[in-house]
Amino acid sequence: MRVVVLTGGVGGARFLRGLKALQARPGQSAPQISHITAIANTGDDITLHGLRICPDLDTVMYTLGQGIDQDRGWGREGETFTTQAELSAYGAGPDWFGLGDKDLATHLIRTRMLDAGYSLTDVTAALCKRWDIGISLLPMSDERVETHVFIEQDGEKVALHFQQWWLEHRAGIPALGFANVGADQAQPAPGAIEAIQECDLVLLAPSNPVVSISPILAVPGIKEALQAKTVIGVSPIIGGSPVRGFADACLAAIGVQTQAGAVAKHLGAKADGGVLSGWLVDDVDADQVQDLESFGIRAKAVPLWMSDVDATAEIAREALALAEGIR
Ligand code: FO1
């Protein structure tokens, strides 16, 4: 079976690592996965010091290529930050975005190739060759689609780049809303729609629903392509808190409760024009299953903490099993 995964950064990358482990040893009860395509959010991408940085693509690439810093969840293992310290000594910020020395090589090559006229899709494929990640990794679009966060400053509504709000302010300034700047004019990356059309199952990784999954769905054509597919999501919210990051601040900004069931309803049931066929919640949220089923979303409560690769492979197996029950 061919599987497409819509993903953000750290949580999505770890989920993909579990899905790959399941592919390697499916056991008797799981269907054999023949191919995995990940379509990654690029709304977080930013240009700093003239370099194009794609955090979610890189996090997936390093995680699956065994090059990730396991504790931080982003950037390279054994990383140093000498160049950034030198830049700071020149007064050249920002200092809120950790630019590692090893990571810089990725941004230098990416920027050089983009400047030479290659698409982000081609550049990503070229970078991934080194890491031998075992899946197809696509950006959601080759075009620039940037997540901006609206906040109030001195009585005015102003827009910040997502990374500035997330990293400098740790999502601590209340967001008034979000914009996917450029999304309406963007096209899905070459191969993204085909991958969805040809797959047997689409999974939504346990990524931030507002600033990781939603920007992908905002690229014209992607949400429409999902309509014909079984789509199973894994909740990034457990027991009323985000598994990681500040999804609670993002959800509050759009008026959605930080609850597994509320996020599923926000994404919507397929029968009502939404994206979800099914939704996995954690055991602690089992009380929300019945309500989701009545809402038209098949739901199941299973352990959702991605504590190690085996536990994550088990989550992926449950997602496949939920899909089997729907088809
Ligand atoms: N996350 C942080 O919390 N602090 C950082 O300084 C930081 C730098 C960074 C550099 C490269 C990269 O690929 C990712 C990086 N991240 C950092 C993660 C990233 O900012 C966000 O977690 C994602 O964009 C949200 O998905």
Coordinates of N, CA, C and O in Angstrom, one line a residue, residues 135-266:
I135 N 12.2 7.6 2.0 CA 10.8 8.0 1.6 C 11.0 9.1 0.5 O 12.1 9.6 0.3
S136 N 9.9 9.4 -0.1 CA 9.9 10.6 -1.0 C 9.5 11.8 -0.1 O 8.4 11.8 0.5
L137 N 10.3 12.8 -0.1 CA 10.0 14.0 0.7 C 9.7 15.2 -0.3 O 10.6 15.6 -1.1
L138 N 8.5 15.8 -0.2 CA 8.1 16.9 -1.0 C 7.8 18.1 -0.2 O 7.2 18.0 0.9
P139 N 8.2 19.3 -0.7 CA 7.6 20.5 0.0 C 6.1 20.6 -0.5 O 5.7 20.0 -1.5
M140 N 5.3 21.4 0.3 CA 3.9 21.5 -0.1 C 3.8 22.3 -1.4 O 2.9 22.0 -2.2
S141 N 4.8 23.2 -1.6 CA 4.7 24.0 -2.9 C 6.2 24.4 -3.1 O 7.0 24.5 -2.2
D142 N 6.4 24.7 -4.4 CA 7.7 25.3 -4.8 C 7.7 26.8 -4.6 O 8.8 27.4 -4.5
E143 N 6.5 27.3 -4.5 CA 6.4 28.8 -4.3 C 6.4 29.2 -2.9 O 6.2 28.4 -2.0
R144 N 6.7 30.5 -2.6 CA 6.8 31.0 -1.3 C 5.4 31.2 -0.7 O 4.6 31.9 -1.2
V145 N 5.1 30.4 0.3 CA 3.9 30.6 1.1 C 4.3 30.7 2.6 O 4.8 29.8 3.1
E146 N 4.1 31.9 3.1 CA 4.7 32.2 4.4 C 3.6 32.3 5.5 O 2.7 33.1 5.3
T147 N 3.8 31.7 6.6 CA 2.9 31.8 7.7 C 3.2 33.1 8.5 O 4.3 33.2 9.1
H148 N 2.3 34.0 8.6 CA 2.4 35.2 9.4 C 1.5 35.2 10.5 O 0.4 34.6 10.4
V149 N 1.9 35.8 11.6 CA 1.1 35.8 12.8 C 0.7 37.3 13.1 O 1.6 38.1 13.2
F150 N -0.6 37.5 13.3 CA -1.0 38.9 13.6 C -1.1 39.1 15.1 O -1.6 38.2 15.8
I151 N -0.4 40.1 15.6 CA -0.5 40.5 17.0 C -0.8 41.9 17.1 O -0.8 42.7 16.1
E152 N -1.1 42.3 18.4 CA -1.3 43.8 18.6 C -0.1 44.4 19.2 O 0.5 43.8 20.2
Q153 N 0.4 45.5 18.6 CA 1.5 46.2 19.1 C 1.3 47.7 19.2 O 0.9 48.2 18.1
D154 N 1.3 48.3 20.3 CA 1.1 49.7 20.5 C -0.3 50.1 19.8 O -0.4 51.1 19.1
G155 N -1.3 49.3 20.1 CA -2.6 49.5 19.6 C -2.8 49.3 18.1 O -3.9 49.4 17.6
E156 N -1.8 48.8 17.4 CA -1.9 48.5 16.0 C -1.8 47.0 15.8 O -1.2 46.3 16.5
K157 N -2.5 46.5 14.7 CA -2.4 45.1 14.3 C -1.2 45.0 13.4 O -1.2 45.6 12.3
V158 N -0.2 44.2 13.8 CA 1.0 44.0 13.0 C 1.2 42.5 12.7 O 0.7 41.7 13.5
A159 N 1.9 42.2 11.6 CA 2.2 40.8 11.2 C 3.7 40.5 11.5 O 4.5 41.3 11.2
L160 N 3.9 39.3 12.2 CA 5.2 38.8 12.4 C 5.4 37.6 11.6 O 4.5 36.8 11.4
H161 N 6.7 37.3 11.1 CA 7.0 36.0 10.6 C 6.7 35.0 11.6 O 7.1 35.2 12.8
F162 N 6.2 33.8 11.3 CA 5.9 32.7 12.2 C 7.1 32.4 13.1 O 7.0 32.3 14.4
Q163 N 8.3 32.3 12.6 CA 9.5 31.9 13.4 C 9.8 33.0 14.4 O 10.2 32.6 15.5
Q164 N 9.6 34.2 14.1 CA 9.8 35.3 15.1 C 8.9 35.1 16.3 O 9.3 35.2 17.5
W165 N 7.6 34.9 16.0 CA 6.6 34.8 17.0 C 6.9 33.5 17.9 O 6.8 33.5 19.1
W166 N 7.2 32.4 17.2 CA 7.4 31.1 17.8 C 8.7 31.1 18.6 O 8.7 30.6 19.8
L167 N 9.8 31.6 18.1 CA 11.1 31.4 18.7 C 11.5 32.6 19.6 O 11.9 32.5 20.7
E168 N 11.3 33.8 19.1 CA 11.7 35.0 19.9 C 10.7 35.2 21.1 O 11.1 35.4 22.2
H169 N 9.4 35.1 20.7 CA 8.4 35.3 21.7 C 7.8 34.1 22.4 O 6.9 34.1 23.2
R170 N 8.3 32.9 21.9 CA 7.8 31.6 22.4 C 6.3 31.6 22.4 O 5.6 31.1 23.4
A171 N 5.7 32.1 21.4 CA 4.2 32.2 21.2 C 3.6 32.8 22.4 O 2.4 32.6 22.6
G172 N 4.3 33.7 23.1 CA 3.8 34.3 24.3 C 2.9 35.5 24.1 O 2.2 36.0 25.0
I173 N 3.1 36.2 22.9 CA 2.2 37.3 22.6 C 0.9 36.7 22.0 O 1.0 36.0 21.0
P174 N -0.2 37.1 22.5 CA -1.5 36.5 22.0 C -1.6 36.8 20.5 O -1.4 37.9 20.1
A175 N -1.9 35.7 19.8 CA -2.1 35.8 18.3 C -3.5 36.2 18.0 O -4.4 35.7 18.7
L176 N -3.7 37.2 17.1 CA -5.0 37.5 16.7 C -5.5 36.7 15.6 O -6.7 36.6 15.3
G177 N -4.6 36.1 14.9 CA -4.9 35.2 13.7 C -3.6 34.9 12.9 O -2.5 35.3 13.3
F178 N -3.8 34.1 11.9 CA -2.7 33.7 11.1 C -3.0 33.9 9.6 O -4.2 33.8 9.2
A179 N -2.0 34.1 8.8 CA -2.2 34.2 7.3 C -1.2 33.3 6.6 O 0.0 33.2 7.1
N180 N -1.7 32.6 5.6 CA -0.8 31.9 4.8 C -0.5 32.7 3.5 O -1.1 32.6 2.5
V181 N 0.5 33.6 3.7 CA 0.7 34.6 2.7 C 1.2 34.0 1.4 O 2.2 33.2 1.4
G182 N 0.5 34.2 0.3 CA 0.9 33.6 -1.0 C 0.2 32.3 -1.3 O 0.3 31.8 -2.5
A183 N -0.5 31.8 -0.4 CA -1.1 30.4 -0.6 C -2.1 30.5 -1.8 O -2.1 29.5 -2.6
D184 N -2.9 31.5 -1.9 CA -4.0 31.5 -2.9 C -3.4 31.5 -4.3 O -4.0 31.0 -5.2
Q185 N -2.1 32.0 -4.5 CA -1.5 32.0 -5.8 C -0.6 30.8 -6.0 O 0.0 30.6 -7.1
A186 N -0.4 29.9 -5.0 CA 0.6 28.9 -5.1 C 0.0 27.6 -5.7 O -1.2 27.4 -5.8
Q187 N 0.9 26.8 -6.2 CA 0.6 25.5 -6.8 C 1.2 24.4 -5.9 O 2.3 24.6 -5.4
P188 N 0.6 23.3 -5.8 CA 1.2 22.2 -5.1 C 2.5 21.8 -5.8 O 2.7 22.0 -7.0
A189 N 3.5 21.3 -5.0 CA 4.8 20.9 -5.6 C 4.5 19.8 -6.6 O 3.6 19.0 -6.5
P190 N 5.3 19.8 -7.7 CA 5.1 18.7 -8.7 C 5.2 17.3 -8.0 O 6.1 17.1 -7.2
G191 N 4.2 16.5 -8.3 CA 4.2 15.2 -7.8 C 3.3 15.1 -6.5 O 3.0 13.9 -6.1
A192 N 3.0 16.2 -5.9 CA 2.2 16.1 -4.6 C 0.8 15.6 -4.9 O 0.3 14.7 -4.3
I193 N 0.1 16.2 -5.9 CA -1.3 15.8 -6.2 C -1.3 14.3 -6.7 O -2.1 13.5 -6.3
E194 N -0.3 14.0 -7.6 CA -0.2 12.6 -8.1 C 0.0 11.6 -7.0 O -0.6 10.6 -7.0
A195 N 0.9 12.0 -6.0 CA 1.1 11.1 -4.9 C -0.2 10.8 -4.1 O -0.4 9.7 -3.7
I196 N -1.0 11.9 -3.9 CA -2.2 11.7 -3.2 C -3.2 10.8 -4.0 O -3.8 9.9 -3.5
Q197 N -3.3 11.2 -5.3 CA -4.2 10.4 -6.2 C -3.9 8.9 -6.2 O -4.7 8.1 -6.3
E198 N -2.6 8.6 -6.2 CA -2.1 7.2 -6.4 C -2.0 6.5 -5.1 O -1.8 5.3 -5.1
C199 N -2.2 7.1 -4.0 CA -2.0 6.4 -2.7 C -3.2 5.7 -2.2 O -4.3 5.9 -2.7
D200 N -3.0 4.8 -1.3 CA -4.2 4.1 -0.7 C -4.6 4.7 0.6 O -5.7 4.4 1.1
L201 N -3.8 5.6 1.2 CA -4.2 6.1 2.5 C -3.4 7.4 2.7 O -2.2 7.5 2.4
V202 N -4.1 8.4 3.2 CA -3.4 9.7 3.6 C -3.4 9.8 5.2 O -4.5 9.6 5.8
L203 N -2.3 10.1 5.7 CA -2.2 10.2 7.2 C -1.8 11.7 7.5 O -1.0 12.3 6.8
L204 N -2.5 12.2 8.5 CA -2.1 13.5 9.1 C -1.2 13.2 10.3 O -1.7 12.7 11.3
A205 N 0.1 13.6 10.2 CA 1.0 13.4 11.3 C 0.5 14.2 12.5 O -0.2 15.2 12.4
P206 N 1.0 13.8 13.7 CA 0.6 14.6 14.9 C 1.4 15.9 15.0 O 2.2 16.1 15.8
S207 N 1.1 16.8 14.0 CA 1.7 18.1 13.9 C 0.7 19.2 14.2 O -0.5 18.9 14.3
N208 N 1.3 20.4 14.5 CA 0.4 21.5 14.8 C -0.7 21.7 13.8 O -0.4 22.0 12.6
P209 N -2.0 21.6 14.2 CA -3.0 21.7 13.2 C -3.1 23.1 12.5 O -3.6 23.2 11.4
V210 N -2.7 24.1 13.2 CA -2.9 25.5 12.8 C -1.8 26.0 11.9 O -2.0 26.6 10.8
V211 N -0.5 25.7 12.3 CA 0.6 26.3 11.6 C 1.4 25.2 10.9 O 2.4 25.6 10.2
S212 N 1.0 24.0 10.9 CA 1.8 22.9 10.1 C 0.8 22.3 9.1 O 1.1 22.2 7.9
I213 N -0.3 21.8 9.6 CA -1.2 21.0 8.7 C -2.1 22.0 7.9 O -2.2 21.9 6.6
S214 N -2.6 23.1 8.5 CA -3.4 24.0 7.8 C -2.8 24.7 6.6 O -3.4 24.9 5.6
P215 N -1.5 25.1 6.7 CA -0.8 25.7 5.6 C -0.7 24.8 4.4 O -0.9 25.2 3.2
I216 N -0.6 23.5 4.6 CA -0.5 22.5 3.5 C -1.9 22.4 2.9 O -2.0 22.4 1.6
L217 N -2.9 22.4 3.7 CA -4.3 22.3 3.2 C -4.7 23.6 2.4 O -5.6 23.6 1.6
A218 N -4.0 24.7 2.7 CA -4.3 26.0 2.1 C -3.7 26.1 0.7 O -4.1 27.0 -0.1
V219 N -2.9 25.2 0.3 CA -2.3 25.2 -1.1 C -3.4 24.7 -2.0 O -3.9 23.5 -1.8
P220 N -3.9 25.5 -2.9 CA -5.0 25.1 -3.8 C -4.8 23.7 -4.4 O -3.7 23.5 -5.0
G221 N -5.8 22.9 -4.3 CA -5.7 21.6 -5.0 C -5.5 20.4 -4.0 O -5.9 19.3 -4.2
I222 N -4.8 20.7 -2.9 CA -4.4 19.6 -1.9 C -5.7 19.1 -1.2 O -6.0 17.9 -1.2
K223 N -6.4 20.1 -0.6 CA -7.6 19.6 0.1 C -8.6 18.9 -0.8 O -9.2 17.9 -0.4
E224 N -8.7 19.4 -2.0 CA -9.6 18.8 -3.0 C -9.2 17.4 -3.3 O -10.0 16.5 -3.4
A225 N -7.9 17.2 -3.4 CA -7.4 15.8 -3.8 C -7.6 14.9 -2.6 O -7.8 13.6 -2.9
L226 N -7.7 15.4 -1.4 CA -7.9 14.5 -0.3 C -9.4 13.9 -0.2 O -9.6 12.9 0.4
Q227 N -10.3 14.7 -0.9 CA -11.7 14.3 -0.8 C -11.9 12.8 -1.2 O -12.8 12.2 -0.7
A228 N -11.2 12.4 -2.2 CA -11.4 11.0 -2.7 C -10.7 9.9 -1.9 O -10.6 8.8 -2.3
K229 N -10.0 10.3 -0.8 CA -9.1 9.4 -0.1 C -9.6 9.2 1.3 O -10.3 10.0 1.9
T230 N -9.1 8.0 1.9 CA -9.3 7.8 3.3 C -8.2 8.6 4.0 O -7.0 8.5 3.7
V231 N -8.6 9.5 4.9 CA -7.6 10.3 5.6 C -7.7 10.1 7.1 O -8.8 10.3 7.7
I232 N -6.7 9.6 7.7 CA -6.6 9.4 9.1 C -5.7 10.3 9.8 O -4.5 10.4 9.4
G233 N -6.1 11.0 10.8 CA -5.2 11.9 11.6 C -4.9 11.4 12.9 O -5.6 10.6 13.5
V234 N -3.7 11.8 13.4 CA -3.2 11.4 14.7 C -3.2 12.7 15.6 O -2.6 13.7 15.2
S235 N -3.9 12.7 16.7 CA -4.1 13.9 17.5 C -2.7 14.4 18.0 O -2.0 13.6 18.7
P236 N -2.4 15.7 17.8 CA -1.2 16.2 18.4 C -1.5 16.8 19.8 O -0.7 17.4 20.5
I237 N -2.8 16.6 20.3 CA -3.2 17.0 21.6 C -3.5 15.8 22.5 O -4.3 15.0 22.0
I238 N -2.9 15.8 23.6 CA -3.2 14.7 24.6 C -3.6 15.2 25.9 O -2.8 16.0 26.5
G239 N -4.8 14.8 26.4 CA -5.2 15.3 27.7 C -5.3 16.8 27.8 O -5.0 17.4 28.8
G240 N -5.6 17.5 26.7 CA -5.8 18.9 26.7 C -4.6 19.7 26.6 O -4.6 21.0 26.8
S241 N -3.4 19.1 26.3 CA -2.1 19.8 26.1 C -1.5 19.3 24.8 O -1.6 18.2 24.4
P242 N -0.7 20.3 24.2 CA 0.0 19.8 23.0 C 1.1 18.9 23.4 O 1.7 19.0 24.4
V243 N 1.3 17.9 22.5 CA 2.4 16.9 22.7 C 3.8 17.7 22.8 O 4.7 17.3 23.5
R244 N 3.9 18.7 22.0 CA 5.1 19.5 21.9 C 4.7 20.9 21.4 O 3.8 21.0 20.6
G245 N 5.5 21.9 21.8 CA 5.3 23.2 21.2 C 4.1 24.0 21.7 O 3.6 23.7 22.8
F246 N 3.6 25.0 21.0 CA 2.6 25.9 21.5 C 1.3 25.8 20.7 O 0.7 26.9 20.4
A247 N 0.9 24.6 20.4 CA -0.3 24.5 19.6 C -1.5 25.1 20.3 O -2.5 25.6 19.7
D248 N -1.4 25.1 21.7 CA -2.5 25.7 22.5 C -2.7 27.2 22.2 O -3.8 27.6 22.0
A249 N -1.6 27.9 22.0 CA -1.6 29.3 21.7 C -2.2 29.5 20.3 O -3.0 30.5 20.0
C250 N -1.9 28.6 19.4 CA -2.4 28.7 18.0 C -3.9 28.4 18.0 O -4.7 29.1 17.3
L251 N -4.3 27.4 18.7 CA -5.7 27.0 18.7 C -6.6 28.1 19.3 O -7.6 28.4 18.8
A252 N -6.1 28.7 20.4 CA -6.8 29.7 21.1 C -7.1 30.9 20.1 O -8.2 31.5 20.1
A253 N -6.1 31.2 19.3 CA -6.2 32.3 18.4 C -7.3 32.1 17.4 O -7.9 33.1 16.8
I254 N -7.6 30.8 17.0 CA -8.6 30.6 16.0 C -9.9 30.1 16.7 O -10.8 29.6 16.0
G255 N -10.0 30.2 18.0 CA -11.2 29.9 18.7 C -11.5 28.4 18.8 O -12.7 28.0 18.9
V256 N -10.5 27.6 18.8 CA -10.7 26.1 18.9 C -10.1 25.7 20.3 O -8.9 26.0 20.6
Q257 N -10.8 24.8 21.0 CA -10.3 24.3 22.3 C -9.1 23.4 22.1 O -9.0 22.7 21.1
T258 N -8.2 23.4 23.1 CA -7.1 22.5 23.0 C -7.5 21.2 23.5 O -7.2 20.8 24.7
Q259 N -8.2 20.5 22.7 CA -8.7 19.1 23.0 C -8.7 18.3 21.7 O -8.9 18.8 20.6
A260 N -8.3 17.0 21.9 CA -8.2 16.2 20.7 C -9.4 16.2 19.8 O -9.4 16.3 18.6
G261 N -10.6 16.1 20.5 CA -11.9 16.0 19.8 C -12.2 17.4 19.1 O -12.7 17.4 17.9
A262 N -11.9 18.5 19.7 CA -12.2 19.8 19.1 C -11.3 20.0 17.9 O -11.8 20.6 16.9
V263 N -10.0 19.5 17.9 CA -9.2 19.7 16.8 C -9.7 18.9 15.6 O -9.7 19.3 14.4
A264 N -10.2 17.6 15.9 CA -10.7 16.8 14.8 C -12.0 17.5 14.2 O -12.1 17.5 13.0
K265 N -12.8 18.0 15.0 CA -14.0 18.7 14.5 C -13.6 19.9 13.7 O -14.3 20.2 12.7
H266 N -12.6 20.6 14.1 CA -12.1 21.8 13.3 C -11.6 21.3 11.9 O -11.9 22.0 10.9

